[in-house]
Amino acid sequence: MKKFVNDPAKFVPEFMKGIALANPDLLDFNEEFQMVTRKSGPSSSKVSIVQGSGSGHEPAHVMAVGPGMLTAACQGAVFAAPPVDACYETIKAAASDAGVLVLVNNYQGDRMAWDMATEMATAEGINARQFWINDDVAVEDSLYTVGRRGVAGNFFVMKACGAAAEAGASLDEVEAVAKKVNDNVRSMGVALTSCIPPAKGTPIFELGDDEIEVGVGIHGEPGRRREKIHSADAITEELFEAVSSDIPFKSGDRVAIMVNGLGGTPITELYVIYAKAHELAEKAGFTVVRNYVGEYCTSLEMAGASLTILKLDDELEKLLAAPAETAARIF
Amino acid sequence: MSAIPQADIERAIRTTAATVLRNEHYFSDLDGLAGDGDFGTSLATGFRVIDNEWGEIDKSNIGAMLLKISMLVSKHVGGSSGPIWGTGFMKAAMLTRGKEEISLDELAEMLGAAIEGIQARGGAKLGDKTLLDALIPVHETLKGHCAAGDKAAALKDCAGVAEQAIDETRTLVAHRGRASQVGERSANTPDPGIVSIAVILNDWCKEFGIANTPTVAEVVNQPA
């Protein structure tokens, strides 16, 4: 294993410290709870949005903190849910008279930690609620889930909820936005390689040189099937078919398309996938209104990609287009 | 007097930590019969932190103390036991916010709330061969003592009922937790969660000077 690591046990606080140092006007970092908060703090008149999960998926979720997105986020160890006290402190740090919406990707560990933290915060008089995200169409139940997993579609939930909160929407309204996005977003991923958690030092699963895992999870969970690798177009067709047939999306739909890199795939390859996905969307009669190509929800250095399609309406289009400032940026 | 001062609750928690640490390997060995053999270590990892950080834990009132214990347990106890035991402490904490002593009735309410929370968190019910099979009859026994208000008699009976639960559930097949994955193989093995409750209550009797003679093998045979 070759990695830029000092002490594997300090990997998470060290990269978080780097994120905070690189964004001094935007973020505050609390090392004890592995928590990042907006420098400007919560606004008493606006709903706060928080999230937290295992590390290894950056820029989700600590790099999504900032005006127009999350109010605060915390990280567990690599691929491990954050501890209850960190979740509780994150909700407290984001506490607002307008309420707190906790966006949780559907994994058992994350749900249990946030369940408890939300109950504790509620007992303290904080108006906090949870919303669970489950956009991955690959499998119904998985290693760490009952029901579908939450993956890259989470970005759209955070973005739309963050924008709605910024515009002054109530907690009920922001929760309705979360539900609308989650109901209309679908994703599936494919892995070309495994990934190596720093503390483990070895790949979390084995994949042959000529094999791909179709429907892989962002913690290396098994997907639908293992296949021999084929062309980028053929793989994209497989992802597009699985994702677009799920709601199903239909001709005339206005959509956002995301091609998300899983951490070890160059941007050029993501654009090869995007080109085919865009062509397939037009052929299916979709109007591609917004597109996203890059890394939004990764799995350490896994080579691979996921395709996400979100059905839009006027409200969601406006929320996605609203400005936001986070540590994840390209300029 | 049926009131239970905060000092007694602190003693009970410290005793629990000592019990869990002394039985680390014993509980894991019991878990290894049908489960994945990590129960003792998982529990001990969390209670070792409670032991080490005891001096820094907020003891301004019972609720504040139990909330901190809940967080430490949830955070440091491994596997599914963390959220399950942590939820129990959290529910008890919520009913004791700002209190410096509690009545036997309140103790029964705390245990009832803890049981409900654990059921909601883990989805287990009576007869699934989990620690609830000890906690639920203990709760019933405790409620039965509330009117008379004799703390010592209540604790002794609760310890006895928890011991019986080991024998009463021995032949059952586990329906929750890792042991449920081995199905029939879990029959004729004691559930380590149930044993842990019985051993803890037996040790509480000793700590508070209440005569109690265990009769069930798993409690009798625990390491000295």
Coordinates of C-alpha atoms in Angstrom, one line a residue:
Chain A
M1 CA 0.0 0.0 0.0
K2 CA 1.3 3.4 -0.9
K3 CA -0.6 6.3 0.6
F4 CA 0.0 9.8 2.0
V5 CA -0.6 8.7 5.6
N6 CA 1.2 9.5 8.8
D7 CA -0.6 7.6 11.6
P8 CA -3.7 5.8 10.2
A9 CA -5.5 6.5 13.4
K10 CA -5.0 10.2 12.8
F11 CA -5.9 10.2 9.2
V12 CA -9.4 11.6 9.6
P13 CA -8.6 14.5 12.0
E14 CA -5.5 15.4 9.8
F15 CA -7.4 15.7 6.6
M16 CA -10.2 17.6 8.4
K17 CA -7.6 20.0 9.8
G18 CA -6.4 20.5 6.2
I19 CA -9.9 21.3 4.9
A20 CA -10.3 23.8 7.7
L21 CA -6.9 25.5 7.2
A22 CA -7.6 25.7 3.5
N23 CA -11.0 27.5 4.1
P24 CA -10.3 29.8 7.0
D25 CA -13.1 32.3 6.2
L26 CA -15.6 29.5 5.7
L27 CA -15.2 26.8 8.3
D28 CA -14.4 26.0 11.9
F29 CA -13.1 22.6 12.9
N30 CA -13.6 20.8 16.2
E31 CA -11.2 18.0 16.5
E32 CA -12.8 16.3 19.6
F33 CA -16.0 15.6 17.7
Q34 CA -14.4 15.5 14.2
M35 CA -16.9 18.2 13.3
V36 CA -16.9 21.1 10.8
T37 CA -19.2 24.0 11.2
R38 CA -20.0 27.1 9.2
K39 CA -17.9 30.0 10.4
S40 CA -20.9 32.2 10.3
G41 CA -22.8 29.8 12.6
P42 CA -26.4 28.9 12.4
S43 CA -29.0 31.6 11.7
S44 CA -31.9 31.7 14.2
S45 CA -34.3 32.5 11.4
K46 CA -33.2 29.8 9.0
V47 CA -33.4 26.0 9.2
S48 CA -30.1 24.3 9.8
I49 CA -29.1 21.3 7.7
V50 CA -26.6 18.8 9.1
Q51 CA -25.1 15.5 8.0
G52 CA -22.5 13.1 9.1
S53 CA -21.3 9.6 8.2
G54 CA -18.1 7.6 7.9
S55 CA -15.1 9.2 6.2
G56 CA -13.8 8.2 2.9
H57 CA -16.6 9.7 0.8
E58 CA -15.2 13.2 0.5
P59 CA -16.3 15.8 -0.6
A60 CA -19.4 14.3 1.0
H61 CA -20.1 15.5 3.7
V62 CA -17.7 17.9 5.6
M63 CA -16.7 19.6 2.3
A64 CA -20.4 20.4 1.7
V65 CA -20.6 22.7 4.7
G66 CA -21.1 26.4 3.9
P67 CA -23.7 29.0 3.1
G68 CA -26.4 27.5 0.8
M69 CA -25.4 23.9 1.8
L70 CA -24.9 22.2 5.2
T71 CA -24.7 24.1 8.5
A72 CA -22.5 21.5 10.2
A73 CA -21.2 18.0 9.6
C74 CA -19.2 15.4 11.5
Q75 CA -17.2 12.4 10.4
G76 CA -16.6 9.0 11.8
A77 CA -13.5 6.9 11.1
V78 CA -13.2 5.7 7.5
F79 CA -16.4 3.9 6.6
A80 CA -17.7 3.9 10.2
A81 CA -20.6 5.9 11.5
P82 CA -19.8 8.9 13.6
P83 CA -20.3 8.3 17.4
V84 CA -23.5 9.4 19.0
D85 CA -21.8 12.2 21.0
A86 CA -20.4 13.8 17.8
C87 CA -23.8 13.6 16.2
Y88 CA -25.4 15.2 19.2
E89 CA -22.8 18.0 19.4
T90 CA -23.3 18.6 15.6
I91 CA -27.0 19.1 16.1
K92 CA -26.3 21.4 19.1
A93 CA -23.8 23.4 17.1
A94 CA -26.4 23.9 14.3
A95 CA -29.3 24.5 16.7
S96 CA -31.7 27.2 15.3
D97 CA -35.1 28.5 16.4
A98 CA -36.3 27.5 12.9
G99 CA -35.3 23.9 13.4
V100 CA -32.6 21.4 12.3
L101 CA -33.0 18.9 9.5
V102 CA -30.6 15.9 9.8
L103 CA -30.0 14.3 6.4
V104 CA -28.9 10.7 7.0
N105 CA -27.8 8.3 4.3
N106 CA -29.6 5.0 4.8
Y107 CA -27.0 2.8 6.6
Q108 CA -27.8 1.1 9.9
G109 CA -24.8 2.5 11.8
D110 CA -25.5 6.1 10.7
R111 CA -29.2 5.7 11.4
M112 CA -28.7 4.4 14.9
A113 CA -26.2 7.1 15.8
W114 CA -28.4 9.9 14.4
D115 CA -31.6 8.4 15.9
M116 CA -30.1 8.6 19.4
A117 CA -28.6 12.0 18.9
T118 CA -31.8 13.4 17.5
E119 CA -33.7 12.1 20.5
M120 CA -31.2 13.6 22.9
A121 CA -31.3 16.9 21.2
T122 CA -35.1 16.9 21.2
A123 CA -35.0 16.2 24.9
E124 CA -32.9 19.4 25.2
G125 CA -35.6 21.4 23.5
I126 CA -34.0 21.5 20.0
N127 CA -36.5 21.1 17.2
A128 CA -34.6 18.4 15.2
R129 CA -35.8 15.8 12.7
Q130 CA -34.2 13.3 10.4
F131 CA -34.6 12.4 6.8
W132 CA -33.2 9.2 5.3
I133 CA -31.7 9.2 1.8
N134 CA -31.8 6.0 -0.3
D135 CA -31.2 6.6 -4.0
D136 CA -29.1 3.5 -5.0
V137 CA -31.1 1.2 -7.2
A138 CA -28.5 -1.6 -7.3
V139 CA -29.9 -3.8 -4.5
E140 CA -32.8 -3.7 -2.1
D141 CA -30.9 -4.8 1.1
S142 CA -27.2 -4.6 1.5
L143 CA -24.4 -5.4 3.9
Y144 CA -25.1 -2.4 6.1
T145 CA -28.6 -1.6 5.2
V146 CA -32.2 -2.7 5.4
G147 CA -33.6 -1.1 2.2
R148 CA -31.7 0.8 -0.4
R149 CA -28.4 2.6 0.2
G150 CA -27.9 6.3 0.1
V151 CA -25.1 7.3 -2.4
A152 CA -24.3 10.3 -4.7
G153 CA -28.0 11.4 -5.0
N154 CA -27.4 12.7 -1.5
F155 CA -25.6 15.7 -3.1
F156 CA -28.9 16.9 -4.6
V157 CA -30.8 16.5 -1.4
M158 CA -28.1 18.6 0.5
K159 CA -28.0 21.2 -2.3
A160 CA -31.8 21.6 -2.6
C161 CA -32.4 21.6 1.1
G162 CA -29.5 24.0 1.7
A163 CA -30.9 26.4 -0.8
A164 CA -34.4 26.2 0.5
A165 CA -33.2 26.8 4.1
E166 CA -31.2 29.8 2.9
A167 CA -34.3 31.2 1.2
G168 CA -36.1 31.1 4.6
A169 CA -38.2 27.9 4.1
S170 CA -39.7 26.4 7.2
L171 CA -38.6 23.0 8.6
D172 CA -41.7 21.4 7.1
E173 CA -41.0 22.9 3.8
V174 CA -37.3 21.9 3.8
E175 CA -38.3 18.4 4.8
A176 CA -40.7 18.4 1.9
V177 CA -37.9 19.4 -0.5
A178 CA -35.7 16.5 0.8
K179 CA -38.6 14.1 0.2
K180 CA -39.2 15.5 -3.3
V181 CA -35.5 15.1 -4.3
N182 CA -35.2 11.6 -2.7
D183 CA -38.4 10.5 -4.4
N184 CA -37.1 11.7 -7.8
V185 CA -33.4 10.8 -7.7
R186 CA -31.8 7.4 -8.6
S187 CA -28.2 6.2 -8.8
M188 CA -26.1 3.2 -9.5
G189 CA -22.3 2.7 -9.4
V190 CA -19.7 0.5 -11.0
A191 CA -16.2 -0.4 -9.6
L192 CA -13.1 -1.1 -11.6
T193 CA -11.0 -1.6 -8.5
S194 CA -11.4 -2.0 -4.8
C195 CA -10.2 0.6 -2.3
I196 CA -7.9 0.5 0.7
P197 CA -8.9 1.9 4.1
P198 CA -5.7 3.4 5.7
A199 CA -6.2 1.6 9.0
K200 CA -6.7 -1.7 7.2
G201 CA -3.9 -1.4 4.7
T202 CA -5.3 -4.0 2.3
P203 CA -8.2 -3.9 -0.3
I204 CA -11.6 -4.3 1.2
F205 CA -12.6 -6.7 -1.5
E206 CA -10.9 -8.5 -4.4
L207 CA -11.6 -7.8 -8.0
G208 CA -9.8 -9.4 -10.9
D209 CA -7.8 -7.3 -13.4
D210 CA -10.4 -7.9 -16.0
E211 CA -13.5 -7.7 -13.8
I212 CA -16.0 -5.0 -12.8
E213 CA -18.5 -4.9 -9.9
V214 CA -21.8 -3.6 -11.3
G215 CA -23.9 -1.9 -8.6
V216 CA -21.1 -1.6 -6.1
G217 CA -21.7 0.2 -2.8
I218 CA -19.6 3.1 -1.6
H219 CA -18.1 0.9 1.1
G220 CA -17.2 -1.8 -1.4
E221 CA -20.5 -3.7 -0.7
P222 CA -21.4 -6.2 -3.4
G223 CA -23.6 -5.0 -6.2
R224 CA -25.8 -6.8 -8.7
R225 CA -23.2 -8.8 -10.4
R226 CA -19.5 -9.2 -11.3
E227 CA -18.7 -9.1 -15.0
K228 CA -15.8 -9.1 -17.4
I229 CA -14.9 -5.5 -18.3
H230 CA -16.4 -4.1 -21.5
S231 CA -16.4 -0.7 -23.3
A232 CA -17.2 2.5 -21.5
D233 CA -20.3 2.9 -23.7
A234 CA -21.6 -0.6 -22.8
I235 CA -21.0 0.0 -19.1
T236 CA -22.8 3.4 -19.3
E237 CA -25.7 1.8 -21.1
E238 CA -26.0 -0.7 -18.3
L239 CA -26.0 2.0 -15.6
F240 CA -28.4 4.2 -17.6
E241 CA -30.9 1.4 -18.1
A242 CA -30.8 0.4 -14.4
V243 CA -31.2 4.0 -13.2
S244 CA -33.6 5.4 -15.8
S245 CA -36.0 2.4 -15.6
D246 CA -36.4 2.6 -11.9
I247 CA -38.9 5.4 -11.2
P248 CA -39.3 5.2 -14.2
F249 CA -38.2 8.4 -15.8
K250 CA -40.2 9.1 -19.0
S251 CA -39.9 11.0 -22.2
G252 CA -40.4 14.7 -21.7
D253 CA -38.8 14.7 -18.2
R254 CA -36.5 17.6 -17.4
V255 CA -33.5 16.0 -15.6
A256 CA -30.1 16.7 -14.0
I257 CA -27.4 14.1 -14.8
M258 CA -24.5 13.4 -12.5
V259 CA -21.5 11.3 -13.4
N260 CA -19.7 10.9 -10.1
G261 CA -16.1 9.6 -9.8
L262 CA -15.6 7.1 -7.0
G263 CA -12.1 8.5 -6.2
G264 CA -9.6 6.8 -8.5
T265 CA -10.9 7.5 -12.0
P266 CA -9.6 10.5 -14.0
I267 CA -12.0 13.3 -14.9
T268 CA -11.5 12.5 -18.6
E269 CA -13.0 9.0 -18.2
L270 CA -15.9 10.5 -16.3
Y271 CA -16.6 12.7 -19.4
V272 CA -16.4 9.7 -21.7
I273 CA -19.2 8.3 -19.5
Y274 CA -21.1 11.6 -19.5
A275 CA -21.0 11.9 -23.3
K276 CA -22.8 8.5 -23.6
A277 CA -25.2 9.2 -20.8
H278 CA -26.2 12.5 -22.3
E279 CA -26.8 10.9 -25.7
L280 CA -28.9 8.1 -24.1
A281 CA -30.9 10.7 -22.1
E282 CA -31.7 12.6 -25.3
K283 CA -32.6 9.4 -27.1
A284 CA -35.0 8.6 -24.3
G285 CA -36.6 12.0 -24.7
F286 CA -35.2 13.6 -21.5
T287 CA -34.2 17.3 -21.5
V288 CA -30.9 17.6 -19.7
V289 CA -31.2 20.9 -17.8
R290 CA -28.2 20.6 -15.5
N291 CA -25.2 18.4 -15.4
Y292 CA -22.6 17.5 -12.9
V293 CA -19.3 15.7 -13.7
G294 CA -16.7 15.2 -11.0
E295 CA -16.3 13.8 -7.6
Y296 CA -19.3 14.2 -5.2
C297 CA -19.4 11.0 -3.2
T298 CA -16.3 8.8 -3.3
S299 CA -15.0 5.6 -1.9
L300 CA -11.4 6.4 -1.1
E301 CA -9.3 5.6 -4.2
M302 CA -11.7 3.2 -5.8
A303 CA -11.6 3.4 -9.6
G304 CA -15.2 3.6 -10.8
A305 CA -18.1 5.9 -11.3
S306 CA -21.8 6.2 -10.5
L307 CA -24.6 7.7 -12.6
T308 CA -27.3 9.7 -11.0
I309 CA -30.4 11.1 -12.6
L310 CA -32.8 13.5 -10.9
K311 CA -36.2 14.5 -12.3
L312 CA -36.6 18.2 -12.0
D313 CA -39.4 20.6 -11.6
D314 CA -39.4 24.5 -11.5
E315 CA -38.8 24.4 -7.7
L316 CA -35.9 22.0 -7.8
E317 CA -34.3 23.7 -10.8
K318 CA -34.3 27.0 -8.9
L319 CA -32.9 25.4 -5.8
L320 CA -30.1 23.7 -7.6
A321 CA -29.1 26.9 -9.4
A322 CA -29.0 29.0 -6.2
P323 CA -25.5 30.0 -5.1
A324 CA -23.6 28.1 -2.4
E325 CA -20.1 28.3 -1.1
T326 CA -18.4 25.2 0.2
A327 CA -14.9 23.7 0.5
A328 CA -15.7 21.6 -2.6
R329 CA -15.0 24.0 -5.5
I330 CA -13.4 24.0 -8.9
F331 CA -12.1 27.5 -9.3
Chain B
M1 CA -37.0 4.7 53.2
S2 CA -37.5 3.8 49.6
A3 CA -35.6 6.8 48.1
I4 CA -32.5 6.0 46.1
P5 CA -29.9 8.8 46.4
Q6 CA -27.6 9.7 43.5
A7 CA -24.7 8.2 45.4
D8 CA -26.3 4.7 45.2
I9 CA -26.7 5.1 41.5
E10 CA -23.1 6.0 41.1
R11 CA -22.1 3.0 43.2
A12 CA -24.3 0.8 41.0
I13 CA -22.7 2.1 37.8
R14 CA -19.1 1.6 39.2
T15 CA -20.1 -1.9 40.3
T16 CA -21.4 -2.6 36.8
A17 CA -18.2 -1.4 35.2
A18 CA -16.2 -3.7 37.6
T19 CA -18.5 -6.6 36.8
V20 CA -18.1 -6.1 33.1
L21 CA -14.3 -5.8 33.2
R22 CA -13.9 -8.9 35.5
N23 CA -16.1 -10.9 33.2
E24 CA -14.7 -9.7 29.8
H25 CA -13.4 -13.1 28.7
Y26 CA -16.2 -15.0 30.4
F27 CA -18.9 -13.1 28.6
S28 CA -17.0 -13.5 25.3
D29 CA -16.6 -17.2 25.8
L30 CA -20.4 -17.5 26.4
D31 CA -21.0 -15.5 23.3
G32 CA -18.7 -17.7 21.3
L33 CA -21.0 -20.7 21.9
A34 CA -23.5 -19.3 19.4
G35 CA -22.7 -15.7 18.6
D36 CA -19.5 -14.1 17.3
G37 CA -17.7 -14.1 20.6
D38 CA -17.2 -10.4 21.0
F39 CA -19.8 -9.6 23.5
G40 CA -17.5 -9.5 26.6
T41 CA -14.8 -7.5 24.8
S42 CA -17.3 -5.1 23.3
L43 CA -18.9 -4.3 26.6
A44 CA -15.6 -4.1 28.5
T45 CA -14.1 -1.7 25.9
G46 CA -16.9 0.8 26.7
F47 CA -17.0 0.3 30.5
R48 CA -13.2 0.6 30.7
V49 CA -13.6 4.1 29.3
I50 CA -16.3 4.8 31.9
D51 CA -14.0 3.6 34.6
N52 CA -11.0 5.6 33.3
E53 CA -13.1 8.8 32.8
W54 CA -15.2 8.5 36.0
G55 CA -13.7 11.5 37.6
E56 CA -14.5 13.8 34.6
I57 CA -18.1 12.6 34.2
D58 CA -20.7 15.3 34.9
K59 CA -22.4 14.3 38.2
S60 CA -24.4 17.5 38.8
N61 CA -27.6 15.3 38.8
I62 CA -28.6 11.8 37.9
G63 CA -29.9 12.7 34.5
A64 CA -26.8 14.5 33.4
M65 CA -24.6 11.6 34.6
L66 CA -26.7 9.0 32.9
L67 CA -26.7 11.0 29.6
K68 CA -22.9 11.1 29.7
I69 CA -22.8 7.4 30.5
S70 CA -25.2 6.8 27.6
M71 CA -22.9 8.6 25.2
L72 CA -19.8 6.8 26.4
V73 CA -21.5 3.4 26.1
S74 CA -22.9 4.2 22.6
K75 CA -19.5 5.5 21.5
H76 CA -17.2 2.9 22.9
V77 CA -19.1 -0.3 23.3
G78 CA -18.6 -2.2 20.1
G79 CA -21.1 -3.9 17.8
S80 CA -24.8 -3.7 18.2
S81 CA -24.4 -3.6 22.1
G82 CA -23.3 0.0 22.0
P83 CA -26.5 1.6 20.7
I84 CA -28.6 -0.9 22.6
W85 CA -27.1 -0.4 26.0
G86 CA -26.6 3.3 25.2
T87 CA -30.3 3.7 24.4
G88 CA -31.2 2.1 27.8
F89 CA -29.1 4.6 29.7
M90 CA -30.4 7.5 27.5
K91 CA -34.0 6.7 28.2
A92 CA -33.2 6.4 31.9
A93 CA -31.4 9.8 31.7
M94 CA -34.4 11.5 30.2
L95 CA -36.6 10.6 33.1
T96 CA -34.1 11.8 35.7
R97 CA -33.1 15.2 34.4
G98 CA -32.2 17.5 37.3
K99 CA -32.9 14.8 39.9
E100 CA -30.6 14.0 42.8
E101 CA -32.6 11.1 44.2
I102 CA -35.3 8.9 42.8
S103 CA -38.1 6.7 44.3
L104 CA -38.5 3.0 43.6
D105 CA -41.4 3.9 41.4
E106 CA -39.2 6.2 39.4
L107 CA -36.6 3.5 39.1
A108 CA -39.3 1.2 37.7
E109 CA -40.3 3.9 35.2
M110 CA -36.7 4.3 34.1
L111 CA -36.3 0.6 33.5
G112 CA -39.6 0.5 31.6
A113 CA -38.5 3.4 29.4
A114 CA -35.1 1.7 28.8
I115 CA -36.9 -1.5 27.8
E116 CA -39.1 0.4 25.3
G117 CA -36.1 2.2 23.9
I118 CA -34.1 -1.0 23.5
Q119 CA -37.1 -2.7 21.8
A120 CA -37.5 0.2 19.4
R121 CA -33.8 0.4 18.6
G122 CA -33.1 -3.3 18.1
G123 CA -36.5 -4.6 17.1
A124 CA -36.4 -7.5 19.6
K125 CA -39.3 -8.7 21.7
L126 CA -39.8 -11.0 24.7
G127 CA -38.8 -14.6 23.8
D128 CA -36.2 -13.6 21.1
K129 CA -33.5 -14.7 23.5
T130 CA -31.9 -11.3 24.1
L131 CA -31.2 -9.3 27.3
L132 CA -34.8 -8.1 27.1
D133 CA -35.8 -11.6 28.4
A134 CA -34.0 -10.7 31.6
L135 CA -35.0 -7.0 31.7
I136 CA -38.7 -7.4 31.1
P137 CA -39.4 -9.9 34.1
V138 CA -37.0 -7.8 36.2
H139 CA -39.2 -4.8 35.4
E140 CA -42.3 -6.7 36.4
T141 CA -40.7 -7.8 39.7
L142 CA -39.6 -4.2 40.4
K143 CA -43.1 -2.8 39.8
G144 CA -44.4 -5.4 42.2
H145 CA -42.2 -4.0 45.0
C146 CA -43.0 -0.3 44.5
A147 CA -46.0 -0.3 46.9
A148 CA -44.0 -1.8 49.8
G149 CA -41.0 0.2 49.0
D150 CA -38.3 -2.2 50.3
K151 CA -35.3 -1.5 48.1
A152 CA -33.2 -4.4 49.4
A153 CA -36.1 -7.0 49.0
A154 CA -36.7 -5.5 45.5
L155 CA -33.1 -5.9 44.4
K156 CA -32.8 -9.4 45.8
D157 CA -36.0 -10.6 43.9
C158 CA -34.8 -8.9 40.7
A159 CA -31.5 -10.7 40.9
G160 CA -33.3 -14.0 41.3
V161 CA -35.7 -13.3 38.4
A162 CA -32.8 -12.4 36.1
E163 CA -31.1 -15.7 37.1
Q164 CA -34.2 -17.7 36.3
A165 CA -34.3 -16.0 32.9
I166 CA -31.1 -17.7 32.0
D167 CA -32.6 -21.1 32.6
E168 CA -36.0 -20.2 31.0
T169 CA -34.4 -19.1 27.8
R170 CA -31.7 -21.7 27.5
T171 CA -33.6 -24.0 25.1
L172 CA -34.9 -21.1 22.9
V173 CA -33.6 -20.3 19.5
A174 CA -32.2 -16.8 19.1
H175 CA -34.2 -14.5 16.8
R176 CA -32.1 -11.4 17.0
G177 CA -28.5 -10.5 17.0
R178 CA -25.6 -12.5 15.5
A179 CA -26.7 -15.7 17.3
S180 CA -29.9 -15.7 15.2
Q181 CA -27.8 -16.4 12.1
V182 CA -26.9 -19.9 13.4
G183 CA -30.5 -20.7 14.0
E184 CA -31.0 -24.1 15.9
R185 CA -27.4 -24.1 17.0
S186 CA -28.2 -21.3 19.4
A187 CA -30.6 -23.6 21.4
N188 CA -29.2 -25.1 24.6
T189 CA -26.7 -22.2 25.0
P190 CA -27.3 -19.4 27.5
D191 CA -27.6 -15.9 26.0
P192 CA -24.7 -13.8 27.2
G193 CA -26.8 -10.7 27.4
I194 CA -29.2 -12.3 29.8
V195 CA -26.3 -13.8 31.8
S196 CA -24.7 -10.3 32.0
I197 CA -27.8 -8.8 33.6
A198 CA -28.1 -11.6 36.1
V199 CA -24.4 -11.3 37.1
I200 CA -24.6 -7.5 37.3
L201 CA -27.7 -7.7 39.6
N202 CA -26.0 -10.4 41.7
D203 CA -23.0 -8.0 42.1
W204 CA -25.2 -5.1 43.0
C205 CA -26.6 -7.3 45.9
K206 CA -23.0 -7.9 47.1
E207 CA -22.1 -4.2 46.8
F208 CA -25.2 -3.1 48.9
G209 CA -24.8 -5.9 51.4
I210 CA -27.9 -7.9 50.5
A211 CA -27.7 -11.6 51.1
N212 CA -28.2 -13.4 47.8
T213 CA -27.1 -16.9 46.9
P214 CA -27.0 -17.6 43.1
T215 CA -28.1 -21.0 42.0
V216 CA -27.9 -20.9 38.2
A217 CA -24.5 -22.3 36.8
E218 CA -23.6 -19.3 34.7
V219 CA -23.9 -16.9 37.7
V220 CA -22.3 -19.3 40.2
N221 CA -19.4 -20.0 37.9
Q222 CA -18.5 -16.4 37.0
P223 CA -14.8 -15.5 37.6
A224 CA -14.2 -14.3 41.2

